[in-house]
Every structure is written in structure tokens, then in C-alpha cells.
mmCIF file with all atom_site columns, C-alpha atoms and ligand atoms in Angstrom:
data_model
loop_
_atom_site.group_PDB
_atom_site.id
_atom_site.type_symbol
_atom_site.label_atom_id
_atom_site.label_alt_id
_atom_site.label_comp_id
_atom_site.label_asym_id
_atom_site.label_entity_id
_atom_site.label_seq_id
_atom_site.pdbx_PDB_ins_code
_atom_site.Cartn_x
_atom_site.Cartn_y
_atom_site.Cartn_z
_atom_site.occupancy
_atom_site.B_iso_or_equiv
_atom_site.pdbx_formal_charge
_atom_site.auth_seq_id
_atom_site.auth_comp_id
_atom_site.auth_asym_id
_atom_site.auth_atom_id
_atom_site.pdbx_PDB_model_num
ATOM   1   C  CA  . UNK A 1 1  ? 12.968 -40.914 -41.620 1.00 0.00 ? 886  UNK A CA  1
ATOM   2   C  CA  . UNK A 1 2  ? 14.806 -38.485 -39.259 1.00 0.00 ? 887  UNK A CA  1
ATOM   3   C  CA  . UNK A 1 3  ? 12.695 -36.440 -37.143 1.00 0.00 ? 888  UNK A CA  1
ATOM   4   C  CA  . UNK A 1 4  ? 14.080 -33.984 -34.273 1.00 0.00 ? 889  UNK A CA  1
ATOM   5   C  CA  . UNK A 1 5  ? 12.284 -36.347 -31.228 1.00 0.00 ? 890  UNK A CA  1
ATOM   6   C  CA  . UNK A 1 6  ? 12.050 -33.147 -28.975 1.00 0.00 ? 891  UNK A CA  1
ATOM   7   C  CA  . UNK A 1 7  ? 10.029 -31.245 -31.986 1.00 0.00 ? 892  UNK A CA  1
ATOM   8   C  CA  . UNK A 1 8  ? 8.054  -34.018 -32.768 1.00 0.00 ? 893  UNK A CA  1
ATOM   9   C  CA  . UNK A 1 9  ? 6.790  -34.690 -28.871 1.00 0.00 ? 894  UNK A CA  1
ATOM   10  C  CA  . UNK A 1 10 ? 6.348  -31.043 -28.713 1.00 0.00 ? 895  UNK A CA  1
ATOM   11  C  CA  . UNK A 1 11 ? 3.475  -30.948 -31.270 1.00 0.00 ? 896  UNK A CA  1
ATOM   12  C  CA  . UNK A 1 12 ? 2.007  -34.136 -29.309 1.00 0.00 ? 897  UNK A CA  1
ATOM   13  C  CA  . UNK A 1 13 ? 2.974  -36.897 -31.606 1.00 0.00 ? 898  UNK A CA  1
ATOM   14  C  CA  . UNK A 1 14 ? 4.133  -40.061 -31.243 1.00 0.00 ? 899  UNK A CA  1
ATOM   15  C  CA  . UNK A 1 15 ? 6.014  -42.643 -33.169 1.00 0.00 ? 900  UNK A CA  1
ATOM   16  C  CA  . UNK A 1 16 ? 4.869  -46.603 -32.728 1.00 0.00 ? 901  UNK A CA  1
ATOM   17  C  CA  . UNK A 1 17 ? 6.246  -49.155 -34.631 1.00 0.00 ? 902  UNK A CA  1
ATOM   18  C  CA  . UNK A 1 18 ? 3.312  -51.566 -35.861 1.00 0.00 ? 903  UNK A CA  1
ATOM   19  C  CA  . UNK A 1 19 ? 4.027  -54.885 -37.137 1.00 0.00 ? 904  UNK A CA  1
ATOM   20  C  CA  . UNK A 1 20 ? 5.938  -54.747 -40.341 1.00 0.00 ? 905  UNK A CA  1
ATOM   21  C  CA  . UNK A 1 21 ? 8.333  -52.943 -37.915 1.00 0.00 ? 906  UNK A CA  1
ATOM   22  C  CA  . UNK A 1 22 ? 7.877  -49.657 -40.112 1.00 0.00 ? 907  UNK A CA  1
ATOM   23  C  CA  . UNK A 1 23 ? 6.995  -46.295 -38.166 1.00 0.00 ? 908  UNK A CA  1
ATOM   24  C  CA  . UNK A 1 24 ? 3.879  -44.317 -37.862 1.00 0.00 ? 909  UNK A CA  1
ATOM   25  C  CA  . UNK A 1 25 ? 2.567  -40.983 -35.907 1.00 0.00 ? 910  UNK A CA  1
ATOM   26  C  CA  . UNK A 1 26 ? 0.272  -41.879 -33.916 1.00 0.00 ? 911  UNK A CA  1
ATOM   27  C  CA  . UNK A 1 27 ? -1.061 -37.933 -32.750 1.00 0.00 ? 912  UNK A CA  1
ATOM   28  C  CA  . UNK A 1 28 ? -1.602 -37.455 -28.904 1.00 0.00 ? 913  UNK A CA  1
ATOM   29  C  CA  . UNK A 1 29 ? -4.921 -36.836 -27.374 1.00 0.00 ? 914  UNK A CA  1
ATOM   30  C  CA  . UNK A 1 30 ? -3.569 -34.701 -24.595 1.00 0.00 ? 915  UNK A CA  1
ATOM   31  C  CA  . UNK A 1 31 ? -3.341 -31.283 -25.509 1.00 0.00 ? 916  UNK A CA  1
ATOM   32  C  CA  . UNK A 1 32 ? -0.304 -29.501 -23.235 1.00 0.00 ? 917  UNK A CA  1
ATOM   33  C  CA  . UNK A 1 33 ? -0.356 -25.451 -23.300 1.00 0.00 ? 918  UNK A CA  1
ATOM   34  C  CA  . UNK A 1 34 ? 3.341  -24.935 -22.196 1.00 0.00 ? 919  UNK A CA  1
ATOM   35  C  CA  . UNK A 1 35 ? 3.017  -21.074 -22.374 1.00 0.00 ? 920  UNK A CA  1
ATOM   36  C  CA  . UNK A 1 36 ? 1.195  -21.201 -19.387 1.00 0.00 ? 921  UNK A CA  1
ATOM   37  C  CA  . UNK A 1 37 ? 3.278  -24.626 -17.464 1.00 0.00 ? 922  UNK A CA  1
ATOM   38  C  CA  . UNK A 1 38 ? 5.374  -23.664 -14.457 1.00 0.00 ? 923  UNK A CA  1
ATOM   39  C  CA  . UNK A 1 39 ? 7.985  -26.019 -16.090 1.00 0.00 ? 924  UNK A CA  1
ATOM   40  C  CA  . UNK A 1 40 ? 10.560 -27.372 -14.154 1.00 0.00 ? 925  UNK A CA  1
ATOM   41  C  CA  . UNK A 1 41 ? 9.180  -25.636 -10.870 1.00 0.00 ? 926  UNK A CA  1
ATOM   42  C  CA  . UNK A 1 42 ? 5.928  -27.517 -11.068 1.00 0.00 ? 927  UNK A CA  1
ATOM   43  C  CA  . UNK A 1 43 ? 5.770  -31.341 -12.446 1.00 0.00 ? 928  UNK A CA  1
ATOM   44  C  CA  . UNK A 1 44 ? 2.768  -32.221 -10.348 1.00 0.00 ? 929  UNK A CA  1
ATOM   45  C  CA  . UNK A 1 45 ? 1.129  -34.047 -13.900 1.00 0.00 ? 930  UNK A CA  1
ATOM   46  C  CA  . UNK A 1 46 ? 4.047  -36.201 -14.353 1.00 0.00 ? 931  UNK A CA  1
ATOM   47  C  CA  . UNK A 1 47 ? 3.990  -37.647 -10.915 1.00 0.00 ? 932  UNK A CA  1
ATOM   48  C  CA  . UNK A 1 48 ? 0.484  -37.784 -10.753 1.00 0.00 ? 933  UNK A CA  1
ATOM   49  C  CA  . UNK A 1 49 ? 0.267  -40.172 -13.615 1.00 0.00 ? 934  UNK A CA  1
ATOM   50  C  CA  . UNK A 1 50 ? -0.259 -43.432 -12.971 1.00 0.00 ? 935  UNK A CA  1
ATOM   51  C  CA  . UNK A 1 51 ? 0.829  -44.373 -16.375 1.00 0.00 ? 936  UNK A CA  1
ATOM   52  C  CA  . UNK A 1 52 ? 4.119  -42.571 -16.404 1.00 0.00 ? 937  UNK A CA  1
ATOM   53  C  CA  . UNK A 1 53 ? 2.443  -40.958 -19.929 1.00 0.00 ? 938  UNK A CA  1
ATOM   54  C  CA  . UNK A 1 54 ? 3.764  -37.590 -19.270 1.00 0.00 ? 939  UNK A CA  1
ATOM   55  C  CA  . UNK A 1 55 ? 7.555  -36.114 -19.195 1.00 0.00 ? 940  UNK A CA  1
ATOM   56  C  CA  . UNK A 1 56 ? 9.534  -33.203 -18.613 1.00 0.00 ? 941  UNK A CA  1
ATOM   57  C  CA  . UNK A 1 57 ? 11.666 -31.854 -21.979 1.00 0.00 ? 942  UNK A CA  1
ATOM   58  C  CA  . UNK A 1 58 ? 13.733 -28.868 -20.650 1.00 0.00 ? 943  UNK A CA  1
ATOM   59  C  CA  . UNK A 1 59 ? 11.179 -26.315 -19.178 1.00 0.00 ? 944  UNK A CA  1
ATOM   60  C  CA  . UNK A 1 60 ? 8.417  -28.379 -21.407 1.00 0.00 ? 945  UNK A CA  1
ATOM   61  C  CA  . UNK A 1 61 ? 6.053  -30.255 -20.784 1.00 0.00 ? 946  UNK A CA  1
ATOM   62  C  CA  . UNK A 1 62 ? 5.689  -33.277 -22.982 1.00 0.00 ? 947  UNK A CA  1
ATOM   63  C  CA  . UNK A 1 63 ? 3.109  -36.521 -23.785 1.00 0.00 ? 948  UNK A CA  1
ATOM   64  C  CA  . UNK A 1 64 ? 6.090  -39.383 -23.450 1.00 0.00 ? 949  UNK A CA  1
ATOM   65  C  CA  . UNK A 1 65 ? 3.843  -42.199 -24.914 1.00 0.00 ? 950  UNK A CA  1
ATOM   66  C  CA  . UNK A 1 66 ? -0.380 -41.451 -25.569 1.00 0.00 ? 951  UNK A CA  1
ATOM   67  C  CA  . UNK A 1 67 ? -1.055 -45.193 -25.888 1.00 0.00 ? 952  UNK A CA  1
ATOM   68  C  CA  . UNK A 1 68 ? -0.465 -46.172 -22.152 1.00 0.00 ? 953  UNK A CA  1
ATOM   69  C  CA  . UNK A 1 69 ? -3.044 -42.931 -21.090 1.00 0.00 ? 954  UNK A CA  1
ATOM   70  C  CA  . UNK A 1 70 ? -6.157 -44.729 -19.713 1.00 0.00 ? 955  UNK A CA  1
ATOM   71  C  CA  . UNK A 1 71 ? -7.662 -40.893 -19.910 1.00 0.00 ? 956  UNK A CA  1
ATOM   72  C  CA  . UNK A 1 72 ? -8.240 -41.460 -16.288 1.00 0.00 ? 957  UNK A CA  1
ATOM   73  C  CA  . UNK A 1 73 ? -7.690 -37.262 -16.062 1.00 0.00 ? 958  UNK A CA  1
ATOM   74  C  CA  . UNK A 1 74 ? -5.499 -37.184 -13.237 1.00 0.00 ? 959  UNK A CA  1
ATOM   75  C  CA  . UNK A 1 75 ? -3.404 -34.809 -15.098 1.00 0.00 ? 960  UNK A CA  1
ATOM   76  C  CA  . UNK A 1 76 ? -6.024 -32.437 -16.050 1.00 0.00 ? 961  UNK A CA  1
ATOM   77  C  CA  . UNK A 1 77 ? -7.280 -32.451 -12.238 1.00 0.00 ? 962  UNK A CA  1
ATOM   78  C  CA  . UNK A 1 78 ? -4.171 -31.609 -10.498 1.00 0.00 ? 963  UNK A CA  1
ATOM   79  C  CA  . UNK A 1 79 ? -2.845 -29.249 -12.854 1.00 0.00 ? 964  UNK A CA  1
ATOM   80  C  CA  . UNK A 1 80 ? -2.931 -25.769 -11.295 1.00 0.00 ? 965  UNK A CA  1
ATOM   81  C  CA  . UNK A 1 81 ? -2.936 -23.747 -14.216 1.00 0.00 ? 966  UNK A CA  1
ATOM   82  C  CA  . UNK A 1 82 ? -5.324 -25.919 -16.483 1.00 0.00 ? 967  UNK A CA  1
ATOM   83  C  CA  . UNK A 1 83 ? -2.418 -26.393 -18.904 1.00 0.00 ? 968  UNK A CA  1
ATOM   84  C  CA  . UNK A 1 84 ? -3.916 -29.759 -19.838 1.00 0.00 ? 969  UNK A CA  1
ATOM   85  C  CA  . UNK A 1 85 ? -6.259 -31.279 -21.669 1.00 0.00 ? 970  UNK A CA  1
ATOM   86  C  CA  . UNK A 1 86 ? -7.469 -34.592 -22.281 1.00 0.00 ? 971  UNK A CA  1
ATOM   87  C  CA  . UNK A 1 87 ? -9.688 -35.298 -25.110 1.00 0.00 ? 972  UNK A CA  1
HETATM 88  S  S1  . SF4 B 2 .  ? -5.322 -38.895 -18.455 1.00 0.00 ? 1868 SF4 B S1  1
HETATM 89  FE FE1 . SF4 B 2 .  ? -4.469 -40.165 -16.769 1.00 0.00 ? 1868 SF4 B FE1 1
HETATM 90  S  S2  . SF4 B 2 .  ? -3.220 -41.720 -17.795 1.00 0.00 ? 1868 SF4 B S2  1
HETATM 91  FE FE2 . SF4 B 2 .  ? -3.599 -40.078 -19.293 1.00 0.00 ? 1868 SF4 B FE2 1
HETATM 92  S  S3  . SF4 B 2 .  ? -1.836 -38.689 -19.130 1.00 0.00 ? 1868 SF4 B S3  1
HETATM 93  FE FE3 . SF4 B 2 .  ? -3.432 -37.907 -17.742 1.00 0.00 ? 1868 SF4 B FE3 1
HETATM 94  S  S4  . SF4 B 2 .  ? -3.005 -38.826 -15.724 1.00 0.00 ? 1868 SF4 B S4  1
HETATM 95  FE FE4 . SF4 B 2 .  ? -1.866 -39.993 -17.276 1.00 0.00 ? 1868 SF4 B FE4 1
HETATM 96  S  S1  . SF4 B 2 .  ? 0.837  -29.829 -13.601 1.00 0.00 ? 1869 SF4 B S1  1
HETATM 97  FE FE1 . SF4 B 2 .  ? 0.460  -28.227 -15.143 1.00 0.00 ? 1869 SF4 B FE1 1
HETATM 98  S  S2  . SF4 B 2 .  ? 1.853  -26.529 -14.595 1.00 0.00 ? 1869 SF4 B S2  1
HETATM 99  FE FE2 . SF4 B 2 .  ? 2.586  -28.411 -13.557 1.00 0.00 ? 1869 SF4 B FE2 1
HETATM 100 S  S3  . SF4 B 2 .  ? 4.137  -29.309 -14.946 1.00 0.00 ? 1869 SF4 B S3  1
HETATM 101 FE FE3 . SF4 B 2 .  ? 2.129  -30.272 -15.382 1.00 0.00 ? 1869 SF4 B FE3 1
HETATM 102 S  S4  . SF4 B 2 .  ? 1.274  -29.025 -17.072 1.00 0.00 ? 1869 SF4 B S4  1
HETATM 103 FE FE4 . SF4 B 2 .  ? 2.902  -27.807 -16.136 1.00 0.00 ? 1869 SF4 B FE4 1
#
């Protein structure tokens, strides 16, 4: 299956590969509003994360891989304009 990667991380999902090596979307937990992210003037979340879980895509935002969050809310916390968040 062929899936536009940027379009798919956009809407928070994430492809794993389990076992039989076949793929799966695995949604994200992390809910990103990128009307309201700075973009490429900010980036404070992706820093902040210990777990390198978060990315920049172009002016976006994105969750890079939601299995290695710990939900540890860093993110959330140091956002400053509560784009994030964690459920
Ligand atoms: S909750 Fe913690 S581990 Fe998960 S994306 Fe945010 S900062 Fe990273
Ligand atoms: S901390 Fe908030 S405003 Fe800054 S890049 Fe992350 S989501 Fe966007």
C-alpha cells in the first residue's frame, strides 16, 4: 500500500510493522492543532522531548513515532500556544 507519508503523519497516524512484517496504523494519541503552531519559528515541543516523538514537516508540526511517547507531557507544558494535546 502507497500512502503519501507527509498526509498520513499529518492526520496523526503511524505505520509499525508487527511481526509477519505486514503494516498497520497504529493512530497517535497526541493531538497537534497546526492552525495555531508558530511552525518553523517555534519548535520548543520537538526539543523538549525526551523521546525525540515529535518532528517538524515544512511549517507542520508532526507526531514522528507515538510508540516511543512515555506521555510524560513535556510537550503539552512548554507549548506556548496549547497546540498540543496528549491523551
Ligand atoms: S508526552 Fe512526552 S514523550 Fe510524548 S510527545 Fe510529549 S514530550 Fe514527547
Ligand atoms: S511548541 Fe507548540 S507552537 Fe511550538 S512548534 Fe511545538 S506545537 Fe508548535
Amino acid at each position: 500500500m502507497v500512502i503519501n507519508k507527509s498526509i498520513t503523519m499529518g492526520l496523526g497516524s503511524f505505520f509499525k510493522r508487527n511481526k509477519d512484517k505486514k503494516e498497520e496504523i497504529v493512530e497517535s494519541h497526541i493531538d497537534i492543532n497546526n492552525d495555531d503552531c508558530k511552525g518553523l519559528d517555534c519548535g520548543k515541543c520537538v526539543i523538549a522531548c525526551p523521546n525525540n516523538v515529535l518532528t517538524k514537516d515544512g511549517e507542520d508540526t508532526v507526531v514522528r513515532n507515538p510508540l516511543t511517547c512515555k506521555h510524560c507531557k513535556v510537550c503539552e507544558a512548554i507549548c506556548p500556544n496549547d497546540c498540543i494535546v496528549v491523551n
